[in-house]
Short mmCIF file of C-alpha atoms in Angstrom, two decimals:
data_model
loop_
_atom_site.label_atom_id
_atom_site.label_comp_id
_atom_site.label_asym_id
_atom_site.label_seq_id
_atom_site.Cartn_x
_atom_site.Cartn_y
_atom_site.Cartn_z
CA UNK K 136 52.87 70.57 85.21
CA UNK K 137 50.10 70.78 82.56
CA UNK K 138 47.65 73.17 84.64
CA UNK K 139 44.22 72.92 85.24
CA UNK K 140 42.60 71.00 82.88
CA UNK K 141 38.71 71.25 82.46
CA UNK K 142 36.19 69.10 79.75
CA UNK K 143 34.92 69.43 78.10
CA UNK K 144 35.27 73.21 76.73
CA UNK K 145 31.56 73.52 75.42
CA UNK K 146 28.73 71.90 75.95
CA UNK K 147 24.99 71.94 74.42
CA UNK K 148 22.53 70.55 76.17
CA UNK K 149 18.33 70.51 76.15
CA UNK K 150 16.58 71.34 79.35
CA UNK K 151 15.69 68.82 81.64
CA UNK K 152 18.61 66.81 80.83
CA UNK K 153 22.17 66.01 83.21
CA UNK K 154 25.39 67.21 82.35
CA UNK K 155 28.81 66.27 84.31
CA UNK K 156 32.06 68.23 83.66
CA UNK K 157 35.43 66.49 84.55
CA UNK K 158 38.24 69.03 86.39
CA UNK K 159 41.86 67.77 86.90
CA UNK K 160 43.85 70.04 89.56
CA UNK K 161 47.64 70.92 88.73
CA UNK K 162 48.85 67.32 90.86
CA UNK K 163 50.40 68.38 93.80
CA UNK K 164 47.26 70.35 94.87
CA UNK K 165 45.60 69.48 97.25
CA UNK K 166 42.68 72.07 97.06
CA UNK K 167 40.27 72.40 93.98
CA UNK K 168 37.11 74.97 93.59
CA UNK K 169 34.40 75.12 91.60
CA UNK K 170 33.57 78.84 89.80
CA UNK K 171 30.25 79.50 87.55
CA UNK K 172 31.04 82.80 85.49
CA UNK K 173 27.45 84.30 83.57
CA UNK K 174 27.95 86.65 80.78
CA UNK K 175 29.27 89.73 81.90
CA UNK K 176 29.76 89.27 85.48
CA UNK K 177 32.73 87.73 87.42
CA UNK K 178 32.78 84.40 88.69
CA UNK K 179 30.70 83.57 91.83
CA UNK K 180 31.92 80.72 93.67
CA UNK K 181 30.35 77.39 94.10
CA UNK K 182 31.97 74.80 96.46
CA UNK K 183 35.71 73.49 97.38
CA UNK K 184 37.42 70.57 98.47
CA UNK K 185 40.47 70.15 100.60
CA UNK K 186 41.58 66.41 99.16
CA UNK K 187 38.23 64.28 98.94
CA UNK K 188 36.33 66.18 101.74
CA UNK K 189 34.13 68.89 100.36
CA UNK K 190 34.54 71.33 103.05
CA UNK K 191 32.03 74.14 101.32
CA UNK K 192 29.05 73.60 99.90
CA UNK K 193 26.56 76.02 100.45
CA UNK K 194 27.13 77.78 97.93
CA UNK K 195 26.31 75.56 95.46
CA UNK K 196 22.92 77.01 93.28
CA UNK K 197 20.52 74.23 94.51
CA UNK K 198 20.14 70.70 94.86
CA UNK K 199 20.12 70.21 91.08
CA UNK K 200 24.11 70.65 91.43
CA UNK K 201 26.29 68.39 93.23
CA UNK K 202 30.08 68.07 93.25
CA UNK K 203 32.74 65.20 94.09
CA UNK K 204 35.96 64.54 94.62
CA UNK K 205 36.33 61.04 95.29
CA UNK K 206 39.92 59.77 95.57
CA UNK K 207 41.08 63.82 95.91
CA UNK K 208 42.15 64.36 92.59
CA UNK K 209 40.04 64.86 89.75
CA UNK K 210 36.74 65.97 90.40
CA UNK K 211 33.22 65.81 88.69
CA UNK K 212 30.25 68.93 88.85
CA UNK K 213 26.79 67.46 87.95
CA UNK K 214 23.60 69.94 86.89
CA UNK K 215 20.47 67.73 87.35
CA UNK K 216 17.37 68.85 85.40
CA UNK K 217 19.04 71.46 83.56
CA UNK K 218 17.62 74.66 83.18
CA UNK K 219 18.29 78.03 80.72
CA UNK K 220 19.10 79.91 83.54
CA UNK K 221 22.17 77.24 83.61
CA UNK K 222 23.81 78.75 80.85
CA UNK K 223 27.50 80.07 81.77
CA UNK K 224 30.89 78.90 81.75
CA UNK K 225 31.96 76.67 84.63
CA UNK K 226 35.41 77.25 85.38
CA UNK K 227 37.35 75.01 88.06
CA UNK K 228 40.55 76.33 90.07
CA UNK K 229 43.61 74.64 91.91
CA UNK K 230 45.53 75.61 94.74
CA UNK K 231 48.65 74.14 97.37
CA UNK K 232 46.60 74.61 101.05
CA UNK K 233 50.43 74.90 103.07
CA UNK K 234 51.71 77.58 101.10
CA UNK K 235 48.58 79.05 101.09
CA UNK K 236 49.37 80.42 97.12
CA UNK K 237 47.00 81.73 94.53
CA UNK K 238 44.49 79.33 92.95
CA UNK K 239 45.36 78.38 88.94
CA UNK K 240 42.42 78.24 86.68
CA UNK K 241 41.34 76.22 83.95
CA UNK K 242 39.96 77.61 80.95
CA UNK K 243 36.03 76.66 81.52
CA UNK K 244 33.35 74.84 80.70
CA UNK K 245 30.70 76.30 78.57
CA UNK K 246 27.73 75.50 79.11
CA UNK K 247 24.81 75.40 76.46
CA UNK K 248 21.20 75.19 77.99
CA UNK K 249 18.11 75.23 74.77
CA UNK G 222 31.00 88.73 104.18
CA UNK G 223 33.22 90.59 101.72
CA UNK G 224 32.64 92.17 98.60
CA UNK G 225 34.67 93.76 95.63
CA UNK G 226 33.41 96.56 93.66
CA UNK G 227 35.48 97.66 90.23
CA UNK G 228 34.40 100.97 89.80
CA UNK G 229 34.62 100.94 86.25
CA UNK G 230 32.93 98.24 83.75
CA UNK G 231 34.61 99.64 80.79
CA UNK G 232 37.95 101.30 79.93
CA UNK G 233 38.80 102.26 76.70
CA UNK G 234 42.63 103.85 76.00
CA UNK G 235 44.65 104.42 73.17
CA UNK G 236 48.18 102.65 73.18
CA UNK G 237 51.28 103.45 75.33
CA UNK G 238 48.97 105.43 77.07
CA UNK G 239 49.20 104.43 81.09
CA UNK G 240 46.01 103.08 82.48
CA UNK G 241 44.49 102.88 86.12
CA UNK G 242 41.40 100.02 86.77
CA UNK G 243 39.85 100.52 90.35
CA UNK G 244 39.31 98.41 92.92
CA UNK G 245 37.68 98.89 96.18
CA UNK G 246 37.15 95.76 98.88
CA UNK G 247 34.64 95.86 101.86
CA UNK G 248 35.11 93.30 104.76
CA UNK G 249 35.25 93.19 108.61
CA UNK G 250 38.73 91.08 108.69
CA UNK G 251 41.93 91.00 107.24
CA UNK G 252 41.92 90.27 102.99
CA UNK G 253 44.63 88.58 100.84
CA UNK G 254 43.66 91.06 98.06
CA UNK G 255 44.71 89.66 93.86
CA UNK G 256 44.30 90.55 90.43
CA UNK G 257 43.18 88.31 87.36
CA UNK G 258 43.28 89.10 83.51
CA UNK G 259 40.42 86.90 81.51
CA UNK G 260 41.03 86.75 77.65
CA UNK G 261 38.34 85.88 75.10
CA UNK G 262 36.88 82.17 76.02
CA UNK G 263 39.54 81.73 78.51
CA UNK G 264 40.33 81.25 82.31
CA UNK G 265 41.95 83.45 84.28
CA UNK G 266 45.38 84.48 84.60
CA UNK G 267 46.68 85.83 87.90
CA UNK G 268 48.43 89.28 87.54
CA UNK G 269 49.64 89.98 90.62
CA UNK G 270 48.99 89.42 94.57
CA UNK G 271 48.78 91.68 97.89
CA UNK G 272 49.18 89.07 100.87
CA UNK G 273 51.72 91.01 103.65
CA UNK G 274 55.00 93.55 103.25
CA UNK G 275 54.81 96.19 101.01
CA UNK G 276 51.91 97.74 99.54
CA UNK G 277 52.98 98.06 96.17
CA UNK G 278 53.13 94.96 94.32
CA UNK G 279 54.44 94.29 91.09
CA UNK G 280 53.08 91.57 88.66
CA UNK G 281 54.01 90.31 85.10
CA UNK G 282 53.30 91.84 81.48
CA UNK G 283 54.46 95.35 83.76
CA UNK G 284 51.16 95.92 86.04
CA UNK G 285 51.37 96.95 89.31
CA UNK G 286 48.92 97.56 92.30
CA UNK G 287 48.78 99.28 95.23
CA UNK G 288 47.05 98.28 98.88
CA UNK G 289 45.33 101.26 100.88
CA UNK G 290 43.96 99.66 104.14
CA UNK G 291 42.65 103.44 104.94
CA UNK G 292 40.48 103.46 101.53
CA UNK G 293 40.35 99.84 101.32
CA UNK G 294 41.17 99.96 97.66
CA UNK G 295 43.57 97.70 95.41
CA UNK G 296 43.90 99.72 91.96
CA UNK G 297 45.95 98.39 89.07
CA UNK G 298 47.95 100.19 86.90
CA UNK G 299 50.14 100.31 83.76
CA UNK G 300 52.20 103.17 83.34
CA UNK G 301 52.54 102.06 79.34
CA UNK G 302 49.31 99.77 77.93
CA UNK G 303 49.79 97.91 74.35
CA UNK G 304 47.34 96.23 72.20
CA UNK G 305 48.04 92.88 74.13
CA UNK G 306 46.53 93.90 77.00
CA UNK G 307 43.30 94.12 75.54
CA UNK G 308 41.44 92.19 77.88
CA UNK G 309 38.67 91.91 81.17
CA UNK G 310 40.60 92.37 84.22
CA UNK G 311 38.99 91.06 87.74
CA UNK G 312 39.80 92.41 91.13
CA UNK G 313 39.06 89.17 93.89
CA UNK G 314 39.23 89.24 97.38
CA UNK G 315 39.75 86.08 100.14
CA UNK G 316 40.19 86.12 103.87
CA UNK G 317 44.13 86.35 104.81
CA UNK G 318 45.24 83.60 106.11
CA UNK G 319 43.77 81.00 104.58
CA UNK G 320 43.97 82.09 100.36
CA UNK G 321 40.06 79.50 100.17
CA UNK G 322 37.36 80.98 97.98
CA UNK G 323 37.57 84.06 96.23
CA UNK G 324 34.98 87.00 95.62
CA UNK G 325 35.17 88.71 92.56
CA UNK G 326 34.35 91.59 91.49
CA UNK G 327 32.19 92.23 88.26
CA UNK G 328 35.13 92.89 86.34
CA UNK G 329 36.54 95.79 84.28
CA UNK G 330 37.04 95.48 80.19
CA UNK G 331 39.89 97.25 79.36
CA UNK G 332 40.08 97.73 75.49
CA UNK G 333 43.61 99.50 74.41
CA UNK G 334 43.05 101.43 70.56
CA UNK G 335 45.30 101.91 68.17
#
């Protein structure tokens, strides 16, 4: 078990362009969220999946960001059109649905927006 | 909807001095109630968990919380803090019963001086 693993770590990016950050769940889990965390603030949730069905979206920011989970294990967060207000750390969690346990976190994304 | 406050943004104390961060939760059902310890450019770290049984709950590096339904709170405490703990501490609620997305609260910097 290697925990949550999340990259990249930082990112820099000019507005207006894409960005995709990679997230790899502890294996046996089964559920994996998406966090963003702004400076000074704690992190406001964004979307889930339960295997590859994203069972919570609405939460995501707008239709710049989209999320996927294709074959239910790693999973991919793309910001379309980026913007300054982008600028946080994207942090991705884990968790085992039937024991219904805490979810593990990563250490983040940073995100760059200039 | 639920919603976490922590009372407190910052908490400065000297060390081996005990230490209490607040935590109050608001919601209309029943909460699985945790705490989470961020370090510098890091992800979180669960401390400890309130799901069921008894309302004190005991986590690692010596925290412990305690659940009042009547005041809906969830404060931590330490009875002994060190320069290690030096940290920003979140309070995050989910609905029982299912342990999905999390609220957070805003988060409390706890800074322990020499």
């Amino acid at each position: 078990d290697t925990g949550v693993s999340q990259d990249p770590r930082h990112k820099i990016t000019k507005r207006g362009q894409n960005v995709t950050f990679r997230c790899d769940p502890i294996s046996e889990h089964n559920r994996l969220y998406w966090y963003r965390q702004t400076l000074g603030q704690g992190p406001e949730f964004l979307t889930y999946f339960q295997n590859e069905a994203q069972l919570e979206k609405s939460r995501l920011l707008s239709d710049r960001f989209s999320a996927e989970r294709p074959k239910g294990s790693f999973s991919t967060l793309e910001i379309q059109r980026t913007e300054q207000g982008d600028s946080a750390m994207y942090l991705c969690a884990s968790s085992f649905s039937a024991r219904n346990t805490e979810a593990f976190f990563g250490q983040g994304t940073r995100l760059t927006v200039v | 909807a639920q919603s976490v406050t922590q009372l407190d943004s910052q908490v400065p104390v000297f060390e081996e001095a005990p230490v209490e961060l607040r935590c109050n939760y608001s919601s209309s059902v029943s909460v699985y109630l945790f705490w989470y310890v961020q370090y510098p450019n890091q992800g979180l770290q669960l401390l400890l968990k309130y799901l069921s049984g008894s309302t004190l709950v005991k986590g690692i590096n010596g925290f412990e919380a305690e659940f009042n339904k009547s005041q809906t709170s969830f404060h931590l405490r330490k009875p002994s803090v060190h320069i290690s703990d030096t940290a920003e501490y979140f309070c995050a609620v989910s609905l029982s019963g299912s342990a999905r997305q999390l609220t957070f609260g805003s988060g409390t910097q706890l800074t322990v001086l020499p």
